[in-house]
mmCIF file of C-alpha atoms in Angstrom:
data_model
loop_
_atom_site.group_PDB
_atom_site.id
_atom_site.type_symbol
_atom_site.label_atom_id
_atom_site.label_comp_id
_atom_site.label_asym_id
_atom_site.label_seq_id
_atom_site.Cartn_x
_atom_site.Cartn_y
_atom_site.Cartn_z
ATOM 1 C CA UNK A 25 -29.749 -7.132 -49.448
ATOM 2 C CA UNK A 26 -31.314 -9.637 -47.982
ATOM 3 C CA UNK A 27 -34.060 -8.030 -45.976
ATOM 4 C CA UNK A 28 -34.406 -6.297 -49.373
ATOM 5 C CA UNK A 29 -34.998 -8.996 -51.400
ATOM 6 C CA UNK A 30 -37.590 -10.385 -48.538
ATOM 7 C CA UNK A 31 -39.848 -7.031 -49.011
ATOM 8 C CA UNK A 32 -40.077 -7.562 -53.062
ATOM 9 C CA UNK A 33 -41.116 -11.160 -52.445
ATOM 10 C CA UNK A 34 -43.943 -10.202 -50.102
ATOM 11 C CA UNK A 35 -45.813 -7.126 -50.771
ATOM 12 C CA UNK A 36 -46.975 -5.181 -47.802
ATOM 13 C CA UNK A 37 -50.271 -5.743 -46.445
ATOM 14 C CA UNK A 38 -51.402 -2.304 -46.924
ATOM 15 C CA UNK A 39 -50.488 -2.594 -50.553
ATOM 16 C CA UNK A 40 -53.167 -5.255 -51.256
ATOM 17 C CA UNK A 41 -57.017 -5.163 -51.627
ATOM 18 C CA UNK A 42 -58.206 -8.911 -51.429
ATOM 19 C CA UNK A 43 -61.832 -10.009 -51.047
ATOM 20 C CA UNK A 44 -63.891 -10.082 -54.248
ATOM 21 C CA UNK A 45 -66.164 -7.444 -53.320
ATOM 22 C CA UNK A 46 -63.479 -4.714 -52.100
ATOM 23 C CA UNK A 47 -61.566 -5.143 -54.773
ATOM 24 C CA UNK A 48 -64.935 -4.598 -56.943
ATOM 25 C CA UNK A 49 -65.277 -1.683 -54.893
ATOM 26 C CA UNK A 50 -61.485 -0.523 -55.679
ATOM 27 C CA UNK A 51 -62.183 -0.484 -59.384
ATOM 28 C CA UNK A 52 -65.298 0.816 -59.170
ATOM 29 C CA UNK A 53 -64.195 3.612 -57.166
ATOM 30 C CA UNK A 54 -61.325 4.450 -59.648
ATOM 31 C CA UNK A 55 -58.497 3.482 -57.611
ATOM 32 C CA UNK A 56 -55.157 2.827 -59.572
ATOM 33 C CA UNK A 57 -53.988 -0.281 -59.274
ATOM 34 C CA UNK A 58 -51.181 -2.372 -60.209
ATOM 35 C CA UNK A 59 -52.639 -5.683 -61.425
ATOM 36 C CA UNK A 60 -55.011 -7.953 -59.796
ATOM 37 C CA UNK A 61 -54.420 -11.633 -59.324
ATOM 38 C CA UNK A 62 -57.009 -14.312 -59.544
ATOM 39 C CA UNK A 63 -58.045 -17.974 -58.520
ATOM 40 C CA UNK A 64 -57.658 -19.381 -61.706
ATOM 41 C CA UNK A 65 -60.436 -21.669 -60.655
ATOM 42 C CA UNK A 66 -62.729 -18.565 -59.957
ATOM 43 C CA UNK A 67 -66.201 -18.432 -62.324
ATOM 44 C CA UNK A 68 -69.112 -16.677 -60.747
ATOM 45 C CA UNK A 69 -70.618 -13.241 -61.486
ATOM 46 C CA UNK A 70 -68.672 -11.134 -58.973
ATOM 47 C CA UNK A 71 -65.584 -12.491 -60.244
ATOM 48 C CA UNK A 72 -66.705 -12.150 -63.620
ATOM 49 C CA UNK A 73 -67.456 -8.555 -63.429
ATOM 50 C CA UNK A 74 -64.069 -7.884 -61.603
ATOM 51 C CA UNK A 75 -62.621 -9.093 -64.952
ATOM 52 C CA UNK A 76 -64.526 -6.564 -67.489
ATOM 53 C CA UNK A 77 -64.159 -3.599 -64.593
ATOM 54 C CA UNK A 78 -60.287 -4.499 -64.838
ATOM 55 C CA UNK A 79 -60.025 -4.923 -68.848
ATOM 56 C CA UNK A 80 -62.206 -1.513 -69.440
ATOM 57 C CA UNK A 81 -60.055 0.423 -66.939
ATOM 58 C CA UNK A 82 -56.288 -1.643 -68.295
ATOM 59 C CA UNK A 83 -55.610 -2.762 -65.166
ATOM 60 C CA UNK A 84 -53.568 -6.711 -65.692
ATOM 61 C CA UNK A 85 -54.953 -9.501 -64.485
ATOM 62 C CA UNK A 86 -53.110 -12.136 -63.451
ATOM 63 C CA UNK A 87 -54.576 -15.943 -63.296
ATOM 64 C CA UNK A 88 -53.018 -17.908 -60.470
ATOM 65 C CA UNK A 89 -52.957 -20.898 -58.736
ATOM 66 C CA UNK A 90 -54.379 -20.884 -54.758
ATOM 67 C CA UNK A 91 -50.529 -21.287 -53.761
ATOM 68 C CA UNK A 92 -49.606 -18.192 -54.971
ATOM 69 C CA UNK A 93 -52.187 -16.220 -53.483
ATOM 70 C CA UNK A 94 -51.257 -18.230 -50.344
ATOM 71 C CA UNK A 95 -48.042 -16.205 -50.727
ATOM 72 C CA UNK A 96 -49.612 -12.934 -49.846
ATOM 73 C CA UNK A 97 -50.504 -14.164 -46.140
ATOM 74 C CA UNK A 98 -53.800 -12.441 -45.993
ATOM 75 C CA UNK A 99 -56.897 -14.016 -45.320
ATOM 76 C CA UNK A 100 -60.304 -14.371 -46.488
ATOM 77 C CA UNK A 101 -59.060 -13.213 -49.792
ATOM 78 C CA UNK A 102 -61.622 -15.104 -51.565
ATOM 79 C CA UNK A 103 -59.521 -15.983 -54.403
ATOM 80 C CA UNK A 104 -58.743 -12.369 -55.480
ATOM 81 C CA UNK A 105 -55.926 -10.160 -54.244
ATOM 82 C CA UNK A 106 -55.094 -6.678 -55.699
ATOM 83 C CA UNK A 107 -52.115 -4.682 -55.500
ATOM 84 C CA UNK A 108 -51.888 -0.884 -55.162
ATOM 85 C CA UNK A 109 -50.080 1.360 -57.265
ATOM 86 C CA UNK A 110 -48.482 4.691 -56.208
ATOM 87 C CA UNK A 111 -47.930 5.533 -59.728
ATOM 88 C CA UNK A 112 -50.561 6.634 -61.739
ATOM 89 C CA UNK A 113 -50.455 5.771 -65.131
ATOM 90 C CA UNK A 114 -50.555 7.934 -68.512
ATOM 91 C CA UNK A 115 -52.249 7.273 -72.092
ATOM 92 C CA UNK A 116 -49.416 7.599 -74.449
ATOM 93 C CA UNK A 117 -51.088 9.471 -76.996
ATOM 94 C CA UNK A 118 -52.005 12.496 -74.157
ATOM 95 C CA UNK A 119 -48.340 12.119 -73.247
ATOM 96 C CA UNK A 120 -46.958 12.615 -76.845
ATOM 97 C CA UNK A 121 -49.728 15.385 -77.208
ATOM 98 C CA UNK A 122 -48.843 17.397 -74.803
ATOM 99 C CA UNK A 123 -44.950 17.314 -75.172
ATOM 100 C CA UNK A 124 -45.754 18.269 -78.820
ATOM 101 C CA UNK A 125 -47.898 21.360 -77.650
ATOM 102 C CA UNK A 126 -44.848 22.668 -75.078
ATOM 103 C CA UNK A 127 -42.901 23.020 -78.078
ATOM 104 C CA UNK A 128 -40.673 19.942 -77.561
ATOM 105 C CA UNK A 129 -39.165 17.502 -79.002
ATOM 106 C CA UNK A 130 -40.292 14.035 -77.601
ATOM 107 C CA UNK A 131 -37.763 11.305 -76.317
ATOM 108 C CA UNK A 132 -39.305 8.526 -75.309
ATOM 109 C CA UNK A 133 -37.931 4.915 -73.126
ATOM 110 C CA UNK A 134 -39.652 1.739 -73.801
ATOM 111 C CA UNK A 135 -38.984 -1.424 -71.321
ATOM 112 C CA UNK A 136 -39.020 -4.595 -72.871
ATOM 113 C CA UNK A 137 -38.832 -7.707 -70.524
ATOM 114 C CA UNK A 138 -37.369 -6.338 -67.498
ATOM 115 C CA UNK A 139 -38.160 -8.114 -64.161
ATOM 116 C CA UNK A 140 -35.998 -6.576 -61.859
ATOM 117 C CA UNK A 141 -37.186 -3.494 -60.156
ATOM 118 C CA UNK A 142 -33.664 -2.614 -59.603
ATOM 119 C CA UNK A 143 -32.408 -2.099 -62.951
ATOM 120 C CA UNK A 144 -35.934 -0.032 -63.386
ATOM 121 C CA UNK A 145 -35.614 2.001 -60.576
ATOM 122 C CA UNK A 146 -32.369 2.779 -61.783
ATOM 123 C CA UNK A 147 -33.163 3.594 -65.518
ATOM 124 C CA UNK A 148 -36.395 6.127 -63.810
ATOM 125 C CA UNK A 149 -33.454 8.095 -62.446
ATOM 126 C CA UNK A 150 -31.537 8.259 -65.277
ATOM 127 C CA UNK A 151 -34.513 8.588 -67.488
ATOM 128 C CA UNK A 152 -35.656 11.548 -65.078
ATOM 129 C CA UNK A 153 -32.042 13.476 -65.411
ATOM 130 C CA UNK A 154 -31.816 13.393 -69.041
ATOM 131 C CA UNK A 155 -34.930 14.574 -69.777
ATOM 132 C CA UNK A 156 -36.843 11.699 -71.003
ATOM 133 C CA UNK A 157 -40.424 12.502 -71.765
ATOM 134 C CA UNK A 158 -41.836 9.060 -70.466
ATOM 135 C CA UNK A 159 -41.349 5.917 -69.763
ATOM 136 C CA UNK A 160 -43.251 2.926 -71.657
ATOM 137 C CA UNK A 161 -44.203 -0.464 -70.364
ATOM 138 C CA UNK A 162 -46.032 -3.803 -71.344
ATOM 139 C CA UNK A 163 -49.094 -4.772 -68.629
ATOM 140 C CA UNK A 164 -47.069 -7.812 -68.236
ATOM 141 C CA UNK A 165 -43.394 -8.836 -68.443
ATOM 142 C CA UNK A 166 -42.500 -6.613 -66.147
ATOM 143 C CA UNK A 167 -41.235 -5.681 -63.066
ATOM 144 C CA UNK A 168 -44.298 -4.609 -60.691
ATOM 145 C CA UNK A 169 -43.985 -0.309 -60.271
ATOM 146 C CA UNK A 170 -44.777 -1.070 -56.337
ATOM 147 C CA UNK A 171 -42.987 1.113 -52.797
ATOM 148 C CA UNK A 172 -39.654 -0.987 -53.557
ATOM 149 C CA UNK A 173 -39.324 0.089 -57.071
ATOM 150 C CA UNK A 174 -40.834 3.917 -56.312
ATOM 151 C CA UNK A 175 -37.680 3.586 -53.207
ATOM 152 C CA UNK A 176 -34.787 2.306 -55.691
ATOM 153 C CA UNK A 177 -35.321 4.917 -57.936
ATOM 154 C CA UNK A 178 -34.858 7.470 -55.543
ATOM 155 C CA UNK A 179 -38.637 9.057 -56.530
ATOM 156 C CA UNK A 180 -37.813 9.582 -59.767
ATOM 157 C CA UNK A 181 -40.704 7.152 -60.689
ATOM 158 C CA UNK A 182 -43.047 9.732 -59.319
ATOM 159 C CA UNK A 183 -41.826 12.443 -61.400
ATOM 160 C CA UNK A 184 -41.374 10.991 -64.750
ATOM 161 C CA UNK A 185 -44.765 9.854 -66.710
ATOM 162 C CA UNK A 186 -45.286 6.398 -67.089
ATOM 163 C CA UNK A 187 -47.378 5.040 -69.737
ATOM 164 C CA UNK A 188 -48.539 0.939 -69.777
ATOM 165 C CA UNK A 189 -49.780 -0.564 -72.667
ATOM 166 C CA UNK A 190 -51.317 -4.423 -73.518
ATOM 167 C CA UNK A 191 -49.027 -4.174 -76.376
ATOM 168 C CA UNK A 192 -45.129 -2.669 -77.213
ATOM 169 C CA UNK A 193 -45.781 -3.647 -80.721
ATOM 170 C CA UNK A 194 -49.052 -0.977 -81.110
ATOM 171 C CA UNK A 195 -47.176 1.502 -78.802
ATOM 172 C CA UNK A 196 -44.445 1.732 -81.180
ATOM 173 C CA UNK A 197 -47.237 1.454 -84.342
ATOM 174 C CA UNK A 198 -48.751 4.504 -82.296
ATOM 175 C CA UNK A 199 -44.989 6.494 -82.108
ATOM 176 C CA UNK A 200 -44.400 5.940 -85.526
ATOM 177 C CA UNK A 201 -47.857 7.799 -86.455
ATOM 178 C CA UNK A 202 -46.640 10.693 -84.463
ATOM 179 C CA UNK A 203 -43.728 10.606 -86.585
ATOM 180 C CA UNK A 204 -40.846 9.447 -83.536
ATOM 181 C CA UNK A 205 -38.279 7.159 -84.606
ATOM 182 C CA UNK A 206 -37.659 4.425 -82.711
ATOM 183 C CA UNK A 207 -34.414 2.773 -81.959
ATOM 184 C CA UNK A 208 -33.412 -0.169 -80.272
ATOM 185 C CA UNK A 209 -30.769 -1.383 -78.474
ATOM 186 C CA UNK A 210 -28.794 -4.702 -79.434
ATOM 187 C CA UNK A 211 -25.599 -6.468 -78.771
ATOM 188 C CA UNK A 212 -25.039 -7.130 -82.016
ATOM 189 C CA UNK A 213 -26.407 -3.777 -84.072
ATOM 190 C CA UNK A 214 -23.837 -2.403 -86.612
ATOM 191 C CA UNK A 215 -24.831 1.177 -85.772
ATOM 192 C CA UNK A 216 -22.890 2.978 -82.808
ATOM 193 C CA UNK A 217 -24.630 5.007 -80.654
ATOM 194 C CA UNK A 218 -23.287 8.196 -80.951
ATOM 195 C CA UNK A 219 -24.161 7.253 -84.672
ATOM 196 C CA UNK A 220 -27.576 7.410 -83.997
ATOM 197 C CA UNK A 221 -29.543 10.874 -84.551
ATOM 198 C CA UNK A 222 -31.522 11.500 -81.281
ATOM 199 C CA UNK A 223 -32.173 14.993 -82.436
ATOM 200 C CA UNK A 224 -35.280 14.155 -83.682
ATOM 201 C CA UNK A 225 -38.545 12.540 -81.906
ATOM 202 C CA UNK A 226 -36.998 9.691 -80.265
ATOM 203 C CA UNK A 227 -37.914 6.783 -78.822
ATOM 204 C CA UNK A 228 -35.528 3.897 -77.259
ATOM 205 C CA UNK A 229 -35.767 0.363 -76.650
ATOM 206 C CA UNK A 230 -34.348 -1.518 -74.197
ATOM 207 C CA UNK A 231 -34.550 -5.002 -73.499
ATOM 208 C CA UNK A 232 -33.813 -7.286 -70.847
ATOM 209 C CA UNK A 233 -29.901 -8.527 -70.644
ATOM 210 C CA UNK A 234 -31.345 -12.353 -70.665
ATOM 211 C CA UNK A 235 -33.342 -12.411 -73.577
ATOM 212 C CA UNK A 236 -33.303 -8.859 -75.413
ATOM 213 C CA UNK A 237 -36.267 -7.074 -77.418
ATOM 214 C CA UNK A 238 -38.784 -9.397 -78.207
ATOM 215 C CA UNK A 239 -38.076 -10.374 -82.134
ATOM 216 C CA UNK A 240 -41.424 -8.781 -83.652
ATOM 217 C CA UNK A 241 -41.095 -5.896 -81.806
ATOM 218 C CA UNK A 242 -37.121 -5.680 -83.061
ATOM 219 C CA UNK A 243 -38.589 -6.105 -86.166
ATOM 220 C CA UNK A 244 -40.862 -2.878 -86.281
ATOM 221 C CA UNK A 245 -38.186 -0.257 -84.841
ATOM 222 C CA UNK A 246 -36.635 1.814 -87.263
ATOM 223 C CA UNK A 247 -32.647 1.292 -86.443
ATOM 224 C CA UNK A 248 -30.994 -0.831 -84.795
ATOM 225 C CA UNK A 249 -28.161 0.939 -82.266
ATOM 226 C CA UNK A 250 -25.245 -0.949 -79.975
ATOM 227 C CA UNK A 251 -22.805 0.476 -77.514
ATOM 228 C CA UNK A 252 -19.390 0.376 -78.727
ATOM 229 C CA UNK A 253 -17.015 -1.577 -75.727
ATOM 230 C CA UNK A 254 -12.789 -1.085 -75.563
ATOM 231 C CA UNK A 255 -13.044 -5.054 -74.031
ATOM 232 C CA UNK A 256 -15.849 -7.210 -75.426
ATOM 233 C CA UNK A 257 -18.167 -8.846 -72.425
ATOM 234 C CA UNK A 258 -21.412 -10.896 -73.138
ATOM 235 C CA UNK A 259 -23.499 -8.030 -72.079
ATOM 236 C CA UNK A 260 -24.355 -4.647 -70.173
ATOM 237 C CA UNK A 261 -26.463 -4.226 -67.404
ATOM 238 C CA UNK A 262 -29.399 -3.091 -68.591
ATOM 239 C CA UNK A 263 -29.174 0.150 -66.175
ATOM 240 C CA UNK A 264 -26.196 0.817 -67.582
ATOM 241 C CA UNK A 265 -26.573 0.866 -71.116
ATOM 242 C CA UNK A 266 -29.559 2.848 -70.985
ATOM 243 C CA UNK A 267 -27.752 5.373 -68.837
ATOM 244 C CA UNK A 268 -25.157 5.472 -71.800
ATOM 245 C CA UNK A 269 -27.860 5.467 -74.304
ATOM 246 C CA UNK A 270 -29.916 8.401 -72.710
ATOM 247 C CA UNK A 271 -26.563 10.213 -71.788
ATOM 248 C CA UNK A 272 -25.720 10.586 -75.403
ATOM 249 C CA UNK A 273 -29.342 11.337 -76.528
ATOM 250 C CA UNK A 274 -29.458 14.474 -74.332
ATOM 251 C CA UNK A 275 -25.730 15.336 -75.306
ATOM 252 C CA UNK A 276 -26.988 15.596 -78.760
ATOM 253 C CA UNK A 277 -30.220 17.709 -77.477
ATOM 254 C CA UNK A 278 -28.305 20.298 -75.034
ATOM 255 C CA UNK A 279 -25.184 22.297 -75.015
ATOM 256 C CA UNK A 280 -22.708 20.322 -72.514
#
């Protein structure tokens, strides 16, 4: 665990692009990448156009102190590191599209808040096996889809479609114009989940086990679901209840 915990701390070095003009180069060439981080000091032209390269192809940027890109341990970095992605990302409205035109019915998982590439690595598998369509995240608040996370979920986060958006809020404004409910997942919800129809176009949130869905985007989902428990505990891991969740969504989909 610990030499584990040492490799999500420290990205490899053949992850990163750093130097402002090869990661110029990186975006210009269409490589995917995860986010980029910045000087937050940085203001010159180079830098400048790194910034509307990386907000016209939706790639995050992240403003940082010099200390944290000290963190990296690369040099000449010139203020701006980039990290790689092995997962290349999917517009939600081709996704929906296309699972529409095959005839099926869409089930969709949308990640709220969660940091730890564990529990996401974990909910890719599970996603994966019960036939979850994709798998929706913010561009920030979340943990980073890098080798670690690809290796905890067992590949499963090359398989499934992933989909990041600047905003949960207008991804769920966008699933409710293709006419897919969306239900979250809370503590405190009156609705069991085997309550909850998951026959039709489905989506599911899940938030983190600190802090939960975000409170506007709570606001906007159409029903509210909880996991019934024998022995009330404060909460679930997060991995867990959306292995429940998704277990009972493809129960109600498939003869088992």
């Amino acid at each position: 665990m610990k030499d584990f915990r040492k490799k999500q701390q420290r990205p490899k070095k053949s992850s990163l692009v750093y130097g402002k003009q090869a990661v110029l180069e990186a975006l210009g060439q269409g490589e995917t990448l995860d986010r980029i981080y910045l000087d937050q000091k940085l203001n010159d032209p180079v830098t400048g156009e790194i910034r509307r390269l990386a907000a016209a192809k939706q790639v995050p940027v992240n403003y940082v102190p010099a200390v944290k890109l000290a963190h990296f341990n690369v040099a000449a970095h010139e203020g701006v590191i980039a990290q790689r992605s092995k997962i290349v990302y999917q517009n939600l409205q081709d996704v929906v599209s296309l699972v529409v035109e095959n005839g099926q019915v869409p089930l969709f998982l949308i990640l709220d808040g969660i940091t730890d590439i564990r529990n996401i690595g974990g909910i890719a598998r599970t996603a994966w096996c019960c036939g979850v369509h994709a798998i929706i995240i913010p561009d920030k608040g979340v943990g980073a889809l890098n080798e670690d996370a690809i290796l905890t979920s067992a590949g499963a986060l090359e398989k499934i479609p992933v989909c990041r958006v600047n905003s949960l809020m207008k991804a769920v404004d966008e699933l409710h114009l293709n006419g897919i409910t969306v239900f979250a997942s809370a503590m405190d919800a009156s609705v069991p989940v085997s309550a909850a129809d998951f026959a039709v176009p489905s989506a599911i949130v899940m938030g983190s086990e600190e802090k939960g869905i975000y409170p506007a985007l709570l606001k906007i989902c159409d029903t509210t679901i909880s996991i019934p428990m024998h022995n009330r505990f404060e909460s679930l891991n997060v991995s867990v209840a959306a292995g429940m969740i998704l277990y009972e969504a493809m129960k109600q989909r498939t003869i088992i």
